[in-house]
Backbone as ProteinMPNN parsed JSONL, in Angstrom:
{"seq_chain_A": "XXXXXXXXXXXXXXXXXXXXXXXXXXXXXXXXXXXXXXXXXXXXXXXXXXXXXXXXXXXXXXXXXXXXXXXXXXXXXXXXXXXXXXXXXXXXXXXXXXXXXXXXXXXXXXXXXXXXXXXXXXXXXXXXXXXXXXXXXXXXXXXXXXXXXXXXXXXXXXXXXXXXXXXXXXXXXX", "coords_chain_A": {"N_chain_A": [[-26.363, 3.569, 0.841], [-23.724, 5.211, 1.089], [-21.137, 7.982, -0.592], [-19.008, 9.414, 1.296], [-17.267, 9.405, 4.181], [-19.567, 8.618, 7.04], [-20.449, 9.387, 10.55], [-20.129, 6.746, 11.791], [-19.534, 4.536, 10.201], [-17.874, 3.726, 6.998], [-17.789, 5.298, 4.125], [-18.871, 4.164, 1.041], [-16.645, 4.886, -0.981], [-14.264, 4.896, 0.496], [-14.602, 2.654, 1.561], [-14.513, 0.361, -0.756], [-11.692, 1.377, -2.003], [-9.969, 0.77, 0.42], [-10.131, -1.753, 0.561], [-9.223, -2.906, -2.342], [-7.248, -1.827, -1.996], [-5.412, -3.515, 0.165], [-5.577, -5.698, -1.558], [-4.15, -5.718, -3.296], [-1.51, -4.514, -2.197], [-1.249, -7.495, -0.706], [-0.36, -9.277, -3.055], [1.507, -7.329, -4.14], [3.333, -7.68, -2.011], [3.521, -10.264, -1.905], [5.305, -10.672, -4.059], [7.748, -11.727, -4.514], [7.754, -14.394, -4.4], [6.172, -15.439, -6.436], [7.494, -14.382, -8.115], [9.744, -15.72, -8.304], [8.401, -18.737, -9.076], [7.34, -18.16, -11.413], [9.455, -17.444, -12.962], [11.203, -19.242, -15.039], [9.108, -19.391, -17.052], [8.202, -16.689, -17.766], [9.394, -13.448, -18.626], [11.796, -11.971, -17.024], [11.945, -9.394, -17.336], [9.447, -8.887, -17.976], [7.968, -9.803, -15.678], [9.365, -7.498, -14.001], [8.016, -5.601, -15.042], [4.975, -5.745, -14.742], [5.283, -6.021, -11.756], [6.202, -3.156, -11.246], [3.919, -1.586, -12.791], [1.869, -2.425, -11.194], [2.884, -1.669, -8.035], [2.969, 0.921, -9.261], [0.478, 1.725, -9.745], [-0.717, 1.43, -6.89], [0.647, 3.24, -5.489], [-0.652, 5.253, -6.728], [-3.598, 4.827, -5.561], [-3.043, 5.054, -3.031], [-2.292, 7.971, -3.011], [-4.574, 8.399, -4.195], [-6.471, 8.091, -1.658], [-5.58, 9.049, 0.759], [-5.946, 11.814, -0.014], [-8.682, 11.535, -0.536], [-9.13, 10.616, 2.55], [-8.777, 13.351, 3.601], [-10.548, 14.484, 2.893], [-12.627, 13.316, 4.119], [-12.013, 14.171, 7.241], [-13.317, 14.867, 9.639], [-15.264, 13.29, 9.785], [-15.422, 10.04, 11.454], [-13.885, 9.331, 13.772], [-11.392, 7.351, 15.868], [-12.221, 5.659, 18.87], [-11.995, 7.444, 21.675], [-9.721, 6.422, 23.746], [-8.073, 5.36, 22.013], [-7.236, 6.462, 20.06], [-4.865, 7.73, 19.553], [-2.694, 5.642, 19.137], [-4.177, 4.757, 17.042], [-4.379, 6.403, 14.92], [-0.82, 7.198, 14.717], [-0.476, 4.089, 13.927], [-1.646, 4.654, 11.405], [-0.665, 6.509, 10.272], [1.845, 5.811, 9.567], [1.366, 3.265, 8.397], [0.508, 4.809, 5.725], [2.977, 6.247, 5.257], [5.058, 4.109, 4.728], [3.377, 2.754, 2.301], [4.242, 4.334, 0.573], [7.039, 5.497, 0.766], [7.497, 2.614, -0.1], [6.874, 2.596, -2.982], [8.777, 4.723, -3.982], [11.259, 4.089, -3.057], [11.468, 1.895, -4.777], [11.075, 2.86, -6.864], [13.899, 3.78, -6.956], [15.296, 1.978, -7.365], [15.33, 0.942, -9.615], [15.974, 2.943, -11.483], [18.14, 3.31, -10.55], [19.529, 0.963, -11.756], [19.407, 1.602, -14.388], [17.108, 0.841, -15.425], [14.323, 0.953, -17.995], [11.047, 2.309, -16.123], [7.706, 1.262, -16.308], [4.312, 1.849, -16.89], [1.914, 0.064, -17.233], [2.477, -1.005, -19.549], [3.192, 1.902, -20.966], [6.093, 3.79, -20.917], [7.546, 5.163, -18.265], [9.404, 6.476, -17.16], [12.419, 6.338, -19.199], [15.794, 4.16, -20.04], [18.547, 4.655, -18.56], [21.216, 5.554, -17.102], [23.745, 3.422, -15.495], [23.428, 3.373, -11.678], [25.206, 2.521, -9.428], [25.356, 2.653, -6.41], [22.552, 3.636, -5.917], [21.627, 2.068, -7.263], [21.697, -0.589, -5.118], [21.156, 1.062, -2.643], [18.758, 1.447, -2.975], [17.186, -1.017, -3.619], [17.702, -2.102, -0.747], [16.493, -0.391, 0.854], [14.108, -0.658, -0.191], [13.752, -3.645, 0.176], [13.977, -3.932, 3.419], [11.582, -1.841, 3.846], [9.358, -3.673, 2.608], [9.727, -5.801, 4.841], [8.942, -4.724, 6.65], [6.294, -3.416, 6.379], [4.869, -5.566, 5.795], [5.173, -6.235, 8.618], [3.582, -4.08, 10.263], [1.097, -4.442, 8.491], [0.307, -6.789, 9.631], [-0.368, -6.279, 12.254], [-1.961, -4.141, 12.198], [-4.5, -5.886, 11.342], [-3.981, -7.379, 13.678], [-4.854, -5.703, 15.449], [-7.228, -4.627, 14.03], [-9.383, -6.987, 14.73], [-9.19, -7.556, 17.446], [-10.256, -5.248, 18.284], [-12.916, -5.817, 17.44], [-13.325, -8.609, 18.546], [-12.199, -9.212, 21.123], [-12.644, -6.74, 22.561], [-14.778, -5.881, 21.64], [-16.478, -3.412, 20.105], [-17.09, -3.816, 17.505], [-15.696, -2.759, 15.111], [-15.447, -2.822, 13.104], [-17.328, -3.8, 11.313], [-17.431, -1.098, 10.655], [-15.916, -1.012, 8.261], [-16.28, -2.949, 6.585]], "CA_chain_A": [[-24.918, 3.554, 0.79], [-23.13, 6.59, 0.443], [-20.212, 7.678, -0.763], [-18.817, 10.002, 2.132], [-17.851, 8.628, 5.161], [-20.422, 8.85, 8.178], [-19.875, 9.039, 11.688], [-20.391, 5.221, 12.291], [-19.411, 3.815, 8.584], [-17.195, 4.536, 5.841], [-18.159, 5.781, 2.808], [-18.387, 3.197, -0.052], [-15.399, 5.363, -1.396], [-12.974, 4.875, 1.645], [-14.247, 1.024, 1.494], [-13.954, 0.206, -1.868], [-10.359, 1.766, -1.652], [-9.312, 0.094, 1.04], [-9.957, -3.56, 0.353], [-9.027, -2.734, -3.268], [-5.406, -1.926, -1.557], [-5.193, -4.415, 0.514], [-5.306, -7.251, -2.02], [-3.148, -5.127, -4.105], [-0.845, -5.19, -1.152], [-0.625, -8.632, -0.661], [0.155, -9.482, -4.143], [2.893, -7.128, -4.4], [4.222, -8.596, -1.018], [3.98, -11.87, -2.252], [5.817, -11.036, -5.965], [8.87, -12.246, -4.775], [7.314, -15.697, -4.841], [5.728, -15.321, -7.547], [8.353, -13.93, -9.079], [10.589, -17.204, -8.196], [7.331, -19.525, -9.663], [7.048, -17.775, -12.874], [10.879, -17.444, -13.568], [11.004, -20.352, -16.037], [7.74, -19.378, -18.096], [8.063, -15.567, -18.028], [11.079, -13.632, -18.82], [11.887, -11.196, -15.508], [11.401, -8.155, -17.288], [8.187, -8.9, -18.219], [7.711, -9.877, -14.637], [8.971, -6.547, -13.205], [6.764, -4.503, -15.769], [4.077, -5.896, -13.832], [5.544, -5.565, -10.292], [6.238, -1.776, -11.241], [2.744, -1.296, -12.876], [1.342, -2.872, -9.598], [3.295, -0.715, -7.271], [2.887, 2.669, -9.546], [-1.259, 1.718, -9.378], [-0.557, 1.528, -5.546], [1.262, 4.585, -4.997], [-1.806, 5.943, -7.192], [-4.41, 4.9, -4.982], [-2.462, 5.763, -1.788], [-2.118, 9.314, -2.926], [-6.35, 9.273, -3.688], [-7.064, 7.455, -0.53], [-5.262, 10.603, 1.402], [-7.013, 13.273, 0.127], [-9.68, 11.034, 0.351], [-9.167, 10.956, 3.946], [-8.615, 14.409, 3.852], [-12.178, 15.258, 2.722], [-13.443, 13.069, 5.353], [-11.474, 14.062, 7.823], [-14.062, 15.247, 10.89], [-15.571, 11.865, 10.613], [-14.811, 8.37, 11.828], [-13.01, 9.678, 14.796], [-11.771, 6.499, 16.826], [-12.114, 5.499, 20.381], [-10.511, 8.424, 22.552], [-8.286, 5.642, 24.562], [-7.279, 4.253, 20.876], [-6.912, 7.617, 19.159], [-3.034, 8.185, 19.169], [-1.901, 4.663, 18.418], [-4.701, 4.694, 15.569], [-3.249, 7.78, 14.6], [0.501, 6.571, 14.614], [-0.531, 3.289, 13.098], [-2.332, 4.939, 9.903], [0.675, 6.947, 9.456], [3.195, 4.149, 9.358], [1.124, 2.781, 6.841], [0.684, 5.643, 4.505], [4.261, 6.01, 5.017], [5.233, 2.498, 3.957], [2.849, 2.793, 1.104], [4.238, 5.693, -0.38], [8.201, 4.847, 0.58], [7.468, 1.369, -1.009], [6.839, 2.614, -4.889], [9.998, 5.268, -4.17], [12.309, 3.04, -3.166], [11.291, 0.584, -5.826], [11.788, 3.582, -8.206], [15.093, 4.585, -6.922], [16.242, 0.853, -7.259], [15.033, 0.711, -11.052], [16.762, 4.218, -11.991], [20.361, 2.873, -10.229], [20.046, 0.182, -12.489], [19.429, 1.917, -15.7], [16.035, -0.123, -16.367], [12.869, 1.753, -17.824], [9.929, 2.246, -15.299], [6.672, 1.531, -16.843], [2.878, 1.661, -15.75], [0.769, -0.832, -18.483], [3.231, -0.573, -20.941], [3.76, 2.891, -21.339], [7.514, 3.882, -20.378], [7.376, 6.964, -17.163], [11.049, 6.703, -17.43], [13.606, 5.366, -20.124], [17.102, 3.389, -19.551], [19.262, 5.649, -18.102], [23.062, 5.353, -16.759], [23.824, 2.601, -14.331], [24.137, 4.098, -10.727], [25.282, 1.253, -8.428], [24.769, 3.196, -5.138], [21.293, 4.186, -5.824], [20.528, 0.777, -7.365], [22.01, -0.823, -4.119], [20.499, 1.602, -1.402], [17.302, 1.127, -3.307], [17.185, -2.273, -3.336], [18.117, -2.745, 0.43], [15.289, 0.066, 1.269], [12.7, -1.596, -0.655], [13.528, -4.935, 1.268], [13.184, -3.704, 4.303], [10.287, -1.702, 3.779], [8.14, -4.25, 2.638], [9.104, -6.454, 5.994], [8.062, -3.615, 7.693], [5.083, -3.2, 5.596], [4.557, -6.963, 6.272], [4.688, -6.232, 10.199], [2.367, -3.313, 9.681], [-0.257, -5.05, 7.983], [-0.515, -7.795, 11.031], [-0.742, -5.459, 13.887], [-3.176, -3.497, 11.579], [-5.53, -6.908, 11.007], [-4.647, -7.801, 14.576], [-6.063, -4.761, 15.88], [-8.957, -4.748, 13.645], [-9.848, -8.322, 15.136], [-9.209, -7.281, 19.024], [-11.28, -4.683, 18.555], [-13.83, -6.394, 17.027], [-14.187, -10.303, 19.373], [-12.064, -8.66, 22.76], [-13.088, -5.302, 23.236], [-17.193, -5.917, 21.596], [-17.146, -2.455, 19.973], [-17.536, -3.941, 16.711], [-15.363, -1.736, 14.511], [-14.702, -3.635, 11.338], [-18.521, -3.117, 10.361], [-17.284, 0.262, 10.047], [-15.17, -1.28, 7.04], [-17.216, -3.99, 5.828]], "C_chain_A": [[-24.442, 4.902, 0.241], [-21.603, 6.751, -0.061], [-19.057, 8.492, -0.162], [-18.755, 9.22, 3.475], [-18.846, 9.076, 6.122], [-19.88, 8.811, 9.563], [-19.774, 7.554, 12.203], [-20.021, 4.345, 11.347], [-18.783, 4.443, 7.778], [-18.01, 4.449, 4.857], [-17.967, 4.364, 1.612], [-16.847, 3.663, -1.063], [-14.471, 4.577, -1.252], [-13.555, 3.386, 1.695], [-13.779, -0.012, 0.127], [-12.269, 0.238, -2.002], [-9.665, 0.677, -0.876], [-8.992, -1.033, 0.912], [-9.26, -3.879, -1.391], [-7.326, -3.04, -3.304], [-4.847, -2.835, -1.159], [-4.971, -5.731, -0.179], [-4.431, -7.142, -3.226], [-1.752, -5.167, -3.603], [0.041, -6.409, -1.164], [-0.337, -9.582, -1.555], [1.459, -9.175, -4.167], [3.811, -7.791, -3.495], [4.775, -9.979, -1.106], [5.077, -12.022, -3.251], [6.864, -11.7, -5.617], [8.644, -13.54, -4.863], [6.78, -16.191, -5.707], [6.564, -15.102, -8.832], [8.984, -15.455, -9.527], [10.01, -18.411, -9.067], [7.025, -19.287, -11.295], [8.338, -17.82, -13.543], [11.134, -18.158, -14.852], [9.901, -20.283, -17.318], [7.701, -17.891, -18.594], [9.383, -14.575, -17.871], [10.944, -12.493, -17.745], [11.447, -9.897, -15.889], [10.24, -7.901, -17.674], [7.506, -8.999, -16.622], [7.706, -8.588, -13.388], [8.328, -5.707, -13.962], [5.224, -4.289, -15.161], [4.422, -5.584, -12.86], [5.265, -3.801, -10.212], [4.807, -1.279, -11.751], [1.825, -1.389, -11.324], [1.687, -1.681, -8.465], [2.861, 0.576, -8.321], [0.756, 2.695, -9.141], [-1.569, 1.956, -8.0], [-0.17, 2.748, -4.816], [-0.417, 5.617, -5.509], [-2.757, 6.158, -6.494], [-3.889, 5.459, -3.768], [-2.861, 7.678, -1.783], [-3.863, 10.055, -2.969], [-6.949, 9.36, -2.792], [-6.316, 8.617, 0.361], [-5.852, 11.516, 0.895], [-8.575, 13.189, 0.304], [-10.286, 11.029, 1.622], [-9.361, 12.1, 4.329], [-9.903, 15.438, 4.44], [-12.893, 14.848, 3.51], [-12.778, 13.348, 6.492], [-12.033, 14.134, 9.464], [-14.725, 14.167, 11.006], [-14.683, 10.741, 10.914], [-13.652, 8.464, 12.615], [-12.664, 8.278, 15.378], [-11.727, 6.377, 18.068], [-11.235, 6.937, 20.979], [-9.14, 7.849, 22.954], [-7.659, 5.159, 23.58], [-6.765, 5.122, 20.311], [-5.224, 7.814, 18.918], [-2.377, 6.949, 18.499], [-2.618, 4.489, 17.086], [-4.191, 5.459, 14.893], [-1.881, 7.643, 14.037], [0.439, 5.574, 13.792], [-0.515, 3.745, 11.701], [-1.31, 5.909, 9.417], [1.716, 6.266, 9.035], [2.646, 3.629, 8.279], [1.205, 3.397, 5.542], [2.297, 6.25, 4.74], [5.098, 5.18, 4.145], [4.568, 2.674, 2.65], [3.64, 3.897, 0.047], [5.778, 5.737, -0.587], [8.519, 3.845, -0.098], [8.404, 1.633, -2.114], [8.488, 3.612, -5.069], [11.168, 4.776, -4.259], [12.435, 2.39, -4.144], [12.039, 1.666, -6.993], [13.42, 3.899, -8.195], [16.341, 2.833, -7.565], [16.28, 0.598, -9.077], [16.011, 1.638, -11.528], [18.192, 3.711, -11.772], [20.152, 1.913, -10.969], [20.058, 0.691, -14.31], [18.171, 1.315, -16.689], [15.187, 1.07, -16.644], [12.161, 1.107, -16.798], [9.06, 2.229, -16.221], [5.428, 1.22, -16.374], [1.904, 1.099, -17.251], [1.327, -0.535, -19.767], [3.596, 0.404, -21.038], [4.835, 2.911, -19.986], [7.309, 5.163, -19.572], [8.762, 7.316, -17.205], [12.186, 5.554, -18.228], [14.823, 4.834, -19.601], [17.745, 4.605, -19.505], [20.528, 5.334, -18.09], [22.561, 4.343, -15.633], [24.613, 3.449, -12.965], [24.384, 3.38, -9.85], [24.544, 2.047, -7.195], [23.394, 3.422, -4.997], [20.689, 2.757, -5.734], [20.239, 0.061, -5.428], [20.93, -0.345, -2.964], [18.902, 1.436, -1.983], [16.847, -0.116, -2.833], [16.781, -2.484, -1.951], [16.851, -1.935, 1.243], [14.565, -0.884, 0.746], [12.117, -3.275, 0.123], [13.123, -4.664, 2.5], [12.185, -3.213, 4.669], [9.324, -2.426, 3.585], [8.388, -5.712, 3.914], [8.7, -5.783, 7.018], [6.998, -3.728, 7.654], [4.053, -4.685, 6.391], [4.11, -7.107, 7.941], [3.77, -5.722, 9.987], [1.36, -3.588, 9.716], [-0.759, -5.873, 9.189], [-0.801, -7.047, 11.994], [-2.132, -4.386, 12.967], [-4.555, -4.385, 11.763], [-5.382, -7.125, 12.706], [-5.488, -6.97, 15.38], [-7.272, -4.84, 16.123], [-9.63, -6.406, 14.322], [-10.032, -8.302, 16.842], [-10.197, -6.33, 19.22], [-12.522, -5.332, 18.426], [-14.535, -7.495, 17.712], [-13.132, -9.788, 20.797], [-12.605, -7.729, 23.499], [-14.476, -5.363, 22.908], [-17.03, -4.821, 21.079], [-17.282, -2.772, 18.42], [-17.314, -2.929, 15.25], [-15.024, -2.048, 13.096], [-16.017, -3.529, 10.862], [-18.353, -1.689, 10.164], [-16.72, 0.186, 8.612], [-16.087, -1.905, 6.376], [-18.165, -3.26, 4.817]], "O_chain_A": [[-24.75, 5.471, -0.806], [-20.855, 5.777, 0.028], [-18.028, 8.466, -0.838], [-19.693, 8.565, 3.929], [-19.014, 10.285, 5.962], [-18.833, 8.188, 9.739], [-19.163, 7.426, 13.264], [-20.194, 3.172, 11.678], [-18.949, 5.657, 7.664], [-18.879, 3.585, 4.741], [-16.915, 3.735, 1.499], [-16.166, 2.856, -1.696], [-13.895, 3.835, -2.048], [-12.589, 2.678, 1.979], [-12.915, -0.889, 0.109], [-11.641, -0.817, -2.094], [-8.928, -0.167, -1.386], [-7.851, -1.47, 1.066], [-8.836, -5.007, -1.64], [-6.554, -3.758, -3.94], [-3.849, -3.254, -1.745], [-4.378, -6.683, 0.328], [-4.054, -8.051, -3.965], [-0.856, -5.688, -4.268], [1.237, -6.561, -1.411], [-0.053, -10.707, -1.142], [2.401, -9.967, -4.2], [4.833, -8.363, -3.873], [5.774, -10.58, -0.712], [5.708, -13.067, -3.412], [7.146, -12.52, -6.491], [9.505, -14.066, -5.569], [6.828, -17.409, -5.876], [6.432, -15.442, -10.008], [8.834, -16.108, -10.56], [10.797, -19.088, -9.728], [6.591, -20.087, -12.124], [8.358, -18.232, -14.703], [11.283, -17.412, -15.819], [9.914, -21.003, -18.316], [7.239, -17.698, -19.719], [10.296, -14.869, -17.1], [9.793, -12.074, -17.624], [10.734, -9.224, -15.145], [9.876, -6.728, -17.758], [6.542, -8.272, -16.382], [6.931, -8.419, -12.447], [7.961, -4.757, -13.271], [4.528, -3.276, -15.084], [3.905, -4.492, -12.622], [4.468, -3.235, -9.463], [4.397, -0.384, -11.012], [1.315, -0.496, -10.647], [0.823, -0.886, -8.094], [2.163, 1.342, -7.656], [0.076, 3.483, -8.484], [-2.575, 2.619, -7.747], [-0.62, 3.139, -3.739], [-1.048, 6.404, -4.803], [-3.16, 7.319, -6.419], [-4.416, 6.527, -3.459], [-3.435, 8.376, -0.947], [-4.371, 11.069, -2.489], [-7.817, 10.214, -2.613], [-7.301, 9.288, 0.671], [-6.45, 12.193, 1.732], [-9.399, 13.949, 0.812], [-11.456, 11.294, 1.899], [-10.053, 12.246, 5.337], [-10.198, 16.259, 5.308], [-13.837, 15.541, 3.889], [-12.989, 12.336, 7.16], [-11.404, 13.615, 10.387], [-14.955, 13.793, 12.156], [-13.488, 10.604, 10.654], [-12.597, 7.888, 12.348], [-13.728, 7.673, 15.507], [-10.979, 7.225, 18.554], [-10.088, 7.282, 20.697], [-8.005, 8.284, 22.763], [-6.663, 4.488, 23.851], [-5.653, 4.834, 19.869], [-4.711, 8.062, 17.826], [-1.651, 7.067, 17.513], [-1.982, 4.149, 16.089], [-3.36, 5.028, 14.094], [-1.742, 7.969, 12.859], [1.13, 5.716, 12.783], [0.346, 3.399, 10.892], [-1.141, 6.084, 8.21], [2.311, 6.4, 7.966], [3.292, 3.498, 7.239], [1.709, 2.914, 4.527], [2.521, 6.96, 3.76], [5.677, 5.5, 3.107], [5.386, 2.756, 1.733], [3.422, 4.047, -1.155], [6.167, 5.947, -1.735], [9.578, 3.831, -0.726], [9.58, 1.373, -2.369], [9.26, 3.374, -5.998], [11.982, 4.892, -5.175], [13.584, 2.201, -4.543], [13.036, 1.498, -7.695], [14.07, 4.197, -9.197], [17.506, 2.713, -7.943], [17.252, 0.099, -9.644], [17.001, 1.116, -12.04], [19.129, 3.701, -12.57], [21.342, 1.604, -11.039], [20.668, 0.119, -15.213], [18.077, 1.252, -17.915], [15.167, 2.044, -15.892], [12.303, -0.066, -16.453], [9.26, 3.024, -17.14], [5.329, 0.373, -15.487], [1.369, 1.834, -18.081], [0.827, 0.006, -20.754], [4.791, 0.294, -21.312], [4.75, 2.482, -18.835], [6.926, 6.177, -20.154], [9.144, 8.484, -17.285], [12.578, 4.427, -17.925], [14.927, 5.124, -18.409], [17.534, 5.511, -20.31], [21.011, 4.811, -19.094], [21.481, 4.337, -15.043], [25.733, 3.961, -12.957], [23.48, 3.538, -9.029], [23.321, 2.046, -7.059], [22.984, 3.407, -3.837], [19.886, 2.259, -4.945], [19.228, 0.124, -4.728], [20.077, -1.079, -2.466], [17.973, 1.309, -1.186], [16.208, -0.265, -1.791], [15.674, -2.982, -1.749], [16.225, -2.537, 2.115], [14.434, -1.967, 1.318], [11.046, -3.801, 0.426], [12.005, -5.049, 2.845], [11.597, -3.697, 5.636], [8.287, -2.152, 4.19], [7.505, -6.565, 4.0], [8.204, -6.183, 8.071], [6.392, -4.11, 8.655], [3.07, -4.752, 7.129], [3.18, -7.747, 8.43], [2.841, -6.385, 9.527], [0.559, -3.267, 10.594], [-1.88, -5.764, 9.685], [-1.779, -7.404, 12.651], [-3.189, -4.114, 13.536], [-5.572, -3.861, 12.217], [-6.46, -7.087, 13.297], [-6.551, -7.31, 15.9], [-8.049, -4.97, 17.069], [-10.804, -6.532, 13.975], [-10.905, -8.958, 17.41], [-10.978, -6.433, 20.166], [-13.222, -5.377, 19.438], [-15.758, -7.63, 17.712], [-13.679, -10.278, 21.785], [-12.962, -7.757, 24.677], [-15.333, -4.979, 23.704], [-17.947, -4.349, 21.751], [-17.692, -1.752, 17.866], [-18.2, -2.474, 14.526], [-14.383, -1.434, 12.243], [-15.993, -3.063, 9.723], [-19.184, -1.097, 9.476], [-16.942, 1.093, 7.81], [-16.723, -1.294, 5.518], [-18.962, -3.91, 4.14]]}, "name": "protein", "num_of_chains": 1, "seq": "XXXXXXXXXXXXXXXXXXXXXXXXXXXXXXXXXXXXXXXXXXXXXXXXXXXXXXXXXXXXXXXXXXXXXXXXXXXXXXXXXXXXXXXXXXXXXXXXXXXXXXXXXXXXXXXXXXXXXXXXXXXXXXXXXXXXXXXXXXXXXXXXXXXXXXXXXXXXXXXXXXXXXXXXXXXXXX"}
């Protein structure tokens, strides 16, 4: 096992990473239900201290998992006939990933809350900026049902490739 990807296999790096994200992901996607479930037992701002820890850890890995990529970048070419929409896809995602935590921040700042990542404060209470909070907010929603599409056409992909097409591309992840 290495930790570089290969032409045929990722790197324990770039897999580690990935599945790491992914269930990081679908946590944060879920919080708003979570959020709703805990309401009663946990007081909200304790609830988004976590959300925002969560997302800033996310933005974190995003930004290693790109240069990550970076360093591998001559391997794990895919398919020629798949290459552009793989291409397009994996940008949309590291898009989304990285718009997410901004948005989220811009929606925290218009309200005047601290941001914090495991307790420590990255930014203190500020002024209340409605507009920011607002346009934050309304990004952040729609980004993560984007995000939410995203992710399925990502998994259904990886699954078409894998039991329609036979080339067996998810042991490249695994």
């Amino acid at each position: 096992m290495t930790l570089m990807d290969a032409d045929n296999r990722y790197g324990s790096v770039s897999r580690a990473v990935h599945w790491i994200m992914a269930a990081l992901l679908l946590v944060m996607l879920a919080s708003e239900v979570w959020f709703e479930a805990l309401e009663h037992s946990v007081s909200e701002g304790s609830l988004m201290a976590w959300h925002q820890t969560l997302g800033l850890t996310i933005f974190g890995l995003v930004i290693f998992r790109g240069l990550w990529r970076w360093l591998n970048r001559s391997r794990m070419a895919p398919p020629a006939q798949w290459a552009t929409m793989a291409k397009l896809g994996h940008i949309a995602l590291y898009a989304l990933m990285i718009l997410m935590p901004l948005s989220g921040l811009a929606s925290s700042l218009g309200e005047g809350d601290p941001v914090t990542f495991f307790g420590w404060t990255v930014f203190g209470y500020g002024p209340e900026i409605e507009w920011l909070e607002d346009s934050g907010e309304e990004v952040h929603e729609v980004l993560a049902n984007v995000l939410w599409l995203m992710i399925g056409i990502h998994v259904a992909a990886a699954l078409a490739h894998q039991y329609l097409l036979g080339d067996r591309i998810m042991k490249r992840m695994a």
